[in-house]
mmCIF file of C-alpha atoms in Angstrom:
data_model
loop_
_atom_site.group_PDB
_atom_site.id
_atom_site.type_symbol
_atom_site.label_atom_id
_atom_site.label_comp_id
_atom_site.label_asym_id
_atom_site.label_seq_id
_atom_site.Cartn_x
_atom_site.Cartn_y
_atom_site.Cartn_z
ATOM 1 C CA MET A 10 0.089 0.261 0.139
ATOM 2 C CA ARG A 11 1.100 3.930 -0.709
ATOM 3 C CA PHE A 12 1.563 6.162 2.089
ATOM 4 C CA THR A 13 0.363 10.084 1.571
ATOM 5 C CA THR A 14 0.497 12.589 2.894
ATOM 6 C CA SER A 15 -3.021 13.482 3.321
ATOM 7 C CA LEU A 16 -4.038 9.975 3.579
ATOM 8 C CA TYR A 17 -1.918 9.616 7.102
ATOM 9 C CA LEU A 18 -3.223 13.119 8.669
ATOM 10 C CA THR A 19 -6.336 11.930 7.942
ATOM 11 C CA ALA A 20 -6.247 9.717 11.558
ATOM 12 C CA PHE A 21 -6.389 13.164 13.547
ATOM 13 C CA ALA A 22 -7.813 11.907 17.056
ATOM 14 C CA ILE A 23 -10.493 12.848 19.660
ATOM 15 C CA SER A 24 -10.794 15.366 21.967
ATOM 16 C CA ALA A 25 -9.026 18.626 23.448
ATOM 17 C CA SER A 26 -10.028 21.750 25.445
ATOM 18 C CA ILE A 27 -9.807 24.793 24.289
ATOM 19 C CA ALA A 28 -8.842 26.075 27.352
ATOM 20 C CA SER A 29 -5.589 26.559 26.400
ATOM 21 C CA LEU A 30 -6.299 29.564 23.734
ATOM 22 C CA PRO A 31 -4.217 31.714 25.360
ATOM 23 C CA ALA A 32 -1.335 30.568 25.308
ATOM 24 C CA ILE A 33 -1.474 31.542 21.185
ATOM 25 C CA SER A 34 -0.221 34.462 19.660
ATOM 26 C CA SER A 35 -1.159 37.606 18.988
ATOM 27 C CA ALA A 36 -0.292 36.872 15.583
ATOM 28 C CA GLN A 37 -2.246 33.477 15.854
ATOM 29 C CA SER A 38 -5.227 35.182 17.570
ATOM 30 C CA ASN A 39 -5.970 37.649 14.852
ATOM 31 C CA PRO A 40 -5.094 35.589 11.496
ATOM 32 C CA SER A 41 -5.006 38.791 9.495
ATOM 33 C CA SER A 42 -1.768 40.046 10.856
ATOM 34 C CA ASN A 43 0.470 37.490 8.700
ATOM 35 C CA THR A 44 0.101 39.352 6.036
ATOM 36 C CA ASN A 45 3.508 40.454 7.117
ATOM 37 C CA PHE A 46 6.727 39.098 8.716
ATOM 38 C CA VAL A 47 6.008 39.186 12.174
ATOM 39 C CA ALA A 48 8.089 40.632 14.978
ATOM 40 C CA GLN A 49 9.996 39.380 16.943
ATOM 41 C CA GLN A 50 9.304 39.943 21.242
ATOM 42 C CA PRO A 51 11.824 40.400 24.041
ATOM 43 C CA ALA A 52 12.427 36.917 25.523
ATOM 44 C CA PRO A 53 9.694 36.163 28.194
ATOM 45 C CA VAL A 54 10.551 34.476 30.976
ATOM 46 C CA PHE A 55 8.573 31.229 32.054
ATOM 47 C CA SER A 56 8.160 29.785 35.906
ATOM 48 C CA ASP A 57 7.956 26.029 34.777
ATOM 49 C CA ILE A 58 11.005 25.451 32.322
ATOM 50 C CA ALA A 59 13.911 25.750 33.768
ATOM 51 C CA GLY A 60 15.686 22.436 33.073
ATOM 52 C CA ASN A 61 13.816 21.187 30.652
ATOM 53 C CA PRO A 62 14.846 19.572 27.218
ATOM 54 C CA TYR A 63 13.207 21.829 24.924
ATOM 55 C CA GLU A 64 13.908 25.179 27.704
ATOM 56 C CA SER A 65 16.332 27.206 24.526
ATOM 57 C CA TYR A 66 13.749 26.027 21.679
ATOM 58 C CA ILE A 67 11.018 27.082 23.975
ATOM 59 C CA LEU A 68 12.337 30.175 24.767
ATOM 60 C CA GLU A 69 13.163 30.961 21.043
ATOM 61 C CA ALA A 70 9.284 30.380 19.529
ATOM 62 C CA THR A 71 8.019 32.388 22.071
ATOM 63 C CA LYS A 72 10.734 35.450 20.768
ATOM 64 C CA LEU A 73 9.829 34.863 17.400
ATOM 65 C CA GLY A 74 6.086 34.792 18.349
ATOM 66 C CA ILE A 75 5.103 31.473 17.372
ATOM 67 C CA VAL A 76 3.496 31.312 21.235
ATOM 68 C CA LYS A 77 3.332 32.344 24.449
ATOM 69 C CA GLY A 78 3.037 31.835 27.675
ATOM 70 C CA PHE A 79 -0.189 31.850 30.428
ATOM 71 C CA PRO A 80 -1.189 34.705 32.528
ATOM 72 C CA ASP A 81 0.539 32.657 35.818
ATOM 73 C CA GLY A 82 3.936 32.956 33.795
ATOM 74 C CA THR A 83 3.901 29.987 33.587
ATOM 75 C CA PHE A 84 4.303 27.463 29.410
ATOM 76 C CA ARG A 85 2.822 24.853 30.624
ATOM 77 C CA PRO A 86 5.090 22.646 28.595
ATOM 78 C CA GLN A 87 3.955 19.459 28.829
ATOM 79 C CA GLN A 88 0.323 20.427 28.055
ATOM 80 C CA ALA A 89 -1.770 18.855 24.906
ATOM 81 C CA VAL A 90 -1.420 20.681 21.616
ATOM 82 C CA THR A 91 -4.958 20.857 19.783
ATOM 83 C CA ARG A 92 -4.858 20.465 15.534
ATOM 84 C CA GLU A 93 -5.984 24.330 15.419
ATOM 85 C CA GLU A 94 -2.913 25.445 17.203
ATOM 86 C CA ALA A 95 -0.648 23.064 15.933
ATOM 87 C CA ILE A 96 -1.009 24.642 12.344
ATOM 88 C CA SER A 97 -1.290 27.959 13.294
ATOM 89 C CA MET A 98 2.033 27.998 15.373
ATOM 90 C CA ILE A 99 3.234 26.692 11.848
ATOM 91 C CA VAL A 100 1.932 29.444 9.929
ATOM 92 C CA ASP A 101 3.278 31.386 12.255
ATOM 93 C CA ALA A 102 6.427 30.101 11.405
ATOM 94 C CA LEU A 103 6.501 30.086 7.879
ATOM 95 C CA ASN A 104 5.917 34.081 8.133
ATOM 96 C CA THR A 105 8.263 34.045 10.571
ATOM 97 C CA VAL A 106 11.233 33.848 7.146
ATOM 98 C CA VAL A 107 8.331 34.416 3.850
ATOM 99 C CA PRO A 108 5.648 36.471 3.847
ATOM 100 C CA ILE A 109 2.509 34.113 3.728
ATOM 101 C CA ASN A 110 -1.142 36.282 2.907
ATOM 102 C CA VAL A 111 -3.447 33.379 4.865
ATOM 103 C CA ASN A 112 -5.952 34.882 2.770
ATOM 104 C CA GLU A 113 -5.344 34.243 -0.038
ATOM 105 C CA GLN A 114 -7.497 32.194 -1.620
ATOM 106 C CA PRO A 115 -6.668 29.087 -2.854
ATOM 107 C CA THR A 116 -4.976 28.127 -6.790
ATOM 108 C CA ARG A 117 -6.960 24.600 -6.824
ATOM 109 C CA SER A 118 -9.756 23.003 -5.242
ATOM 110 C CA VAL A 119 -10.122 22.512 -1.899
ATOM 111 C CA ARG A 120 -13.655 20.419 0.224
ATOM 112 C CA PRO A 121 -13.662 23.158 2.744
ATOM 113 C CA TYR A 122 -14.290 21.481 6.463
ATOM 114 C CA LEU A 123 -17.407 21.340 7.428
ATOM 115 C CA ASP A 124 -17.020 21.832 10.879
ATOM 116 C CA ILE A 125 -14.514 25.096 10.195
ATOM 117 C CA LYS A 126 -17.009 27.762 10.129
ATOM 118 C CA PRO A 127 -15.091 31.570 8.639
ATOM 119 C CA SER A 128 -15.781 32.851 11.351
ATOM 120 C CA ARG A 129 -13.511 30.990 13.805
ATOM 121 C CA TRP A 130 -10.391 32.376 14.578
ATOM 122 C CA SER A 131 -8.184 29.523 13.177
ATOM 123 C CA ALA A 132 -9.901 29.129 10.384
ATOM 124 C CA ALA A 133 -7.286 31.345 7.385
ATOM 125 C CA LYS A 134 -5.066 29.942 8.790
ATOM 126 C CA ILE A 135 -5.922 26.097 8.355
ATOM 127 C CA ASN A 136 -7.172 26.540 4.760
ATOM 128 C CA TRP A 137 -4.682 28.215 3.867
ATOM 129 C CA ALA A 138 -2.428 25.079 5.081
ATOM 130 C CA GLN A 139 -4.414 22.984 3.299
ATOM 131 C CA TRP A 140 -4.243 24.531 0.030
ATOM 132 C CA ASN A 141 -0.233 25.529 0.580
ATOM 133 C CA PHE A 142 1.117 21.384 2.216
ATOM 134 C CA SER A 143 -1.304 19.498 0.558
ATOM 135 C CA VAL A 144 -1.654 17.509 3.401
ATOM 136 C CA LEU A 145 -4.996 17.845 5.462
ATOM 137 C CA GLN A 146 -7.189 17.430 2.571
ATOM 138 C CA ALA A 147 -10.737 15.799 3.924
ATOM 139 C CA GLY A 148 -9.522 11.964 3.939
ATOM 140 C CA SER A 149 -11.853 11.784 7.825
ATOM 141 C CA PHE A 150 -15.360 10.708 5.784
ATOM 142 C CA THR A 151 -17.184 13.017 8.200
ATOM 143 C CA GLY A 152 -15.680 15.645 6.087
ATOM 144 C CA ASN A 153 -14.798 17.392 9.434
ATOM 145 C CA PHE A 154 -11.188 18.854 10.642
ATOM 146 C CA ARG A 155 -11.707 18.828 14.993
ATOM 147 C CA PRO A 156 -10.194 21.672 15.441
ATOM 148 C CA THR A 157 -9.789 20.833 19.609
ATOM 149 C CA ALA A 158 -8.782 17.414 19.246
ATOM 150 C CA PRO A 159 -5.354 17.114 20.164
ATOM 151 C CA ILE A 160 -2.276 16.512 17.975
ATOM 152 C CA LYS A 161 -0.092 13.384 18.221
ATOM 153 C CA ARG A 162 3.872 13.374 18.201
ATOM 154 C CA ASN A 163 4.221 11.535 14.650
ATOM 155 C CA GLU A 164 1.110 13.938 13.233
ATOM 156 C CA LEU A 165 2.990 16.982 14.109
ATOM 157 C CA VAL A 166 5.843 15.871 12.618
ATOM 158 C CA ASN A 167 4.746 14.308 8.913
ATOM 159 C CA VAL A 168 2.274 17.562 8.970
ATOM 160 C CA LEU A 169 6.054 19.944 9.344
ATOM 161 C CA ARG A 170 7.731 17.193 6.784
ATOM 162 C CA SER A 171 5.096 18.564 4.476
ATOM 163 C CA ALA A 172 5.336 22.366 5.687
ATOM 164 C CA ALA A 173 9.289 22.268 5.379
ATOM 165 C CA GLN A 174 9.072 20.993 1.675
ATOM 166 C CA ASN A 175 6.630 23.738 0.915
ATOM 167 C CA LEU A 176 8.986 26.165 2.663
ATOM 168 C CA GLN A 177 11.786 24.735 0.570
ATOM 169 C CA LEU A 178 10.187 25.711 -2.350
ATOM 170 C CA LYS A 179 9.204 29.073 -1.811
ATOM 171 C CA LEU A 180 12.303 29.899 -1.142
ATOM 172 C CA GLY A 181 13.403 28.540 -4.357
ATOM 173 C CA LYS A 182 15.367 25.306 -2.879
ATOM 174 C CA SER A 183 14.394 21.809 -3.787
ATOM 175 C CA SER A 184 11.346 20.278 -1.992
ATOM 176 C CA PHE A 185 14.332 17.662 -0.393
ATOM 177 C CA LEU A 186 15.520 17.587 3.118
ATOM 178 C CA ALA A 187 18.779 16.644 3.201
ATOM 179 C CA PRO A 188 19.948 14.819 6.791
ATOM 180 C CA THR A 189 21.792 17.021 8.775
ATOM 181 C CA GLN A 190 22.306 14.255 11.477
ATOM 182 C CA PRO A 191 21.894 10.459 11.541
ATOM 183 C CA PRO A 192 18.303 9.275 11.753
ATOM 184 C CA ILE A 193 17.799 8.034 15.148
ATOM 185 C CA GLU A 194 16.133 3.941 15.135
ATOM 186 C CA PHE A 195 13.368 4.347 17.652
ATOM 187 C CA THR A 196 12.136 1.365 18.832
ATOM 188 C CA ASP A 197 8.160 1.946 18.971
ATOM 189 C CA VAL A 198 7.255 2.767 15.569
ATOM 190 C CA VAL A 199 7.145 0.530 11.808
ATOM 191 C CA GLY A 200 5.600 1.288 8.649
ATOM 192 C CA PHE A 201 5.139 4.440 8.033
ATOM 193 C CA ASP A 202 5.660 6.273 11.465
ATOM 194 C CA LYS A 203 9.488 4.311 11.165
ATOM 195 C CA GLN A 204 10.265 5.775 7.284
ATOM 196 C CA LEU A 205 9.130 8.814 9.196
ATOM 197 C CA THR A 206 11.129 9.719 12.241
ATOM 198 C CA LEU A 207 13.600 8.531 10.562
ATOM 199 C CA GLN A 208 13.556 10.717 7.797
ATOM 200 C CA MET A 209 12.191 13.628 10.116
ATOM 201 C CA SER A 210 14.741 12.684 13.442
ATOM 202 C CA ALA A 211 17.632 13.144 10.369
ATOM 203 C CA TYR A 212 16.322 16.624 9.386
ATOM 204 C CA CYS A 213 17.948 18.293 12.049
ATOM 205 C CA GLY A 214 15.803 16.439 15.241
ATOM 206 C CA VAL A 215 12.418 17.448 14.405
ATOM 207 C CA ALA A 216 11.835 13.700 15.348
ATOM 208 C CA SER A 217 12.939 13.503 19.043
ATOM 209 C CA PRO A 218 12.710 11.069 21.408
ATOM 210 C CA LEU A 219 9.997 11.177 23.956
ATOM 211 C CA ASN A 220 10.897 13.993 26.858
ATOM 212 C CA ALA A 221 13.867 14.162 24.664
ATOM 213 C CA LYS A 222 15.739 10.737 26.052
ATOM 214 C CA GLY A 223 16.290 7.368 25.374
ATOM 215 C CA THR A 224 14.618 5.459 22.091
ATOM 216 C CA ARG A 225 10.793 5.583 21.897
ATOM 217 C CA PHE A 226 8.825 8.418 19.446
ATOM 218 C CA ALA A 227 5.525 7.714 21.129
ATOM 219 C CA PRO A 228 4.568 8.319 17.851
ATOM 220 C CA ASN A 229 -0.133 7.893 19.020
ATOM 221 C CA GLN A 230 0.584 10.689 21.942
ATOM 222 C CA PRO A 231 -0.354 14.040 22.125
ATOM 223 C CA ALA A 232 2.978 16.413 21.386
ATOM 224 C CA SER A 233 3.389 18.693 24.470
ATOM 225 C CA ARG A 234 3.641 22.120 23.875
ATOM 226 C CA ALA A 235 7.488 21.925 24.836
ATOM 227 C CA PHE A 236 7.990 19.102 21.766
ATOM 228 C CA THR A 237 6.065 20.940 19.510
ATOM 229 C CA ALA A 238 7.831 24.261 20.167
ATOM 230 C CA ALA A 239 11.088 22.728 19.702
ATOM 231 C CA ALA A 240 9.495 20.911 16.561
ATOM 232 C CA ILE A 241 8.927 23.807 14.527
ATOM 233 C CA VAL A 242 11.785 25.787 15.831
ATOM 234 C CA ARG A 243 13.511 22.825 14.593
ATOM 235 C CA THR A 244 12.169 22.289 11.104
ATOM 236 C CA ILE A 245 12.210 26.363 10.386
ATOM 237 C CA ASN A 246 15.889 27.118 11.108
ATOM 238 C CA CYS A 247 16.995 23.401 8.858
ATOM 239 C CA VAL A 248 14.465 25.414 6.043
ATOM 240 C CA LYS A 249 16.918 28.561 6.610
ATOM 241 C CA ASN A 250 20.509 26.504 6.648
ATOM 242 C CA ALA A 251 19.400 24.270 3.463
ATOM 243 C CA LYS A 252 21.483 24.996 0.077
ATOM 244 C CA LYS A 253 19.167 25.481 -2.921
#
């Protein structure tokens, strides 16, 4: 069977609370702001990330305006990221490299998601990602996106692979994601996940072990805020450093 990115991402799963929305960046809460580069933010100070293996990436992601902390001064690194939050963060990250207009019209035929109303805060970015990544096509037989469902670790990495390829093309580079380091052979992945993690662990360590230690990737676990921030920053930096 031939696996495709669009088929694979139809497996996005189950529920998540929308309570984490306050942690979305200002650019995420205002989709029209994505027509220009996202301005860098002052370096934050969080009370709960000291010693976290992804601490430096969390700070870099926050400085770039991709994500922010909560009013109580925490980042909540282990909190799960929802599908709409992940897409919003990724689109904002791409916008730090090339200007993106999330309100542009699609250049190909797409099927709108039934559960994404135009008034939803994430609608413009979800639609833009669907048109540009070719990874969020319906495939879910219901035609729903399920925006508040948590995104799994393998799903996040799969989206980032397509986002990286898309960004490299926008920069006039090949879509080939050249390895930058030896791949990690995770002990808990098979089939598509094995191919995905071998490629993306070699691509600037975008696919990294669970909690950044050991040999488990935990593909079906929800992606945490810390891992998501790190994976996105690594992807963006890898694209920027890729040769033409």
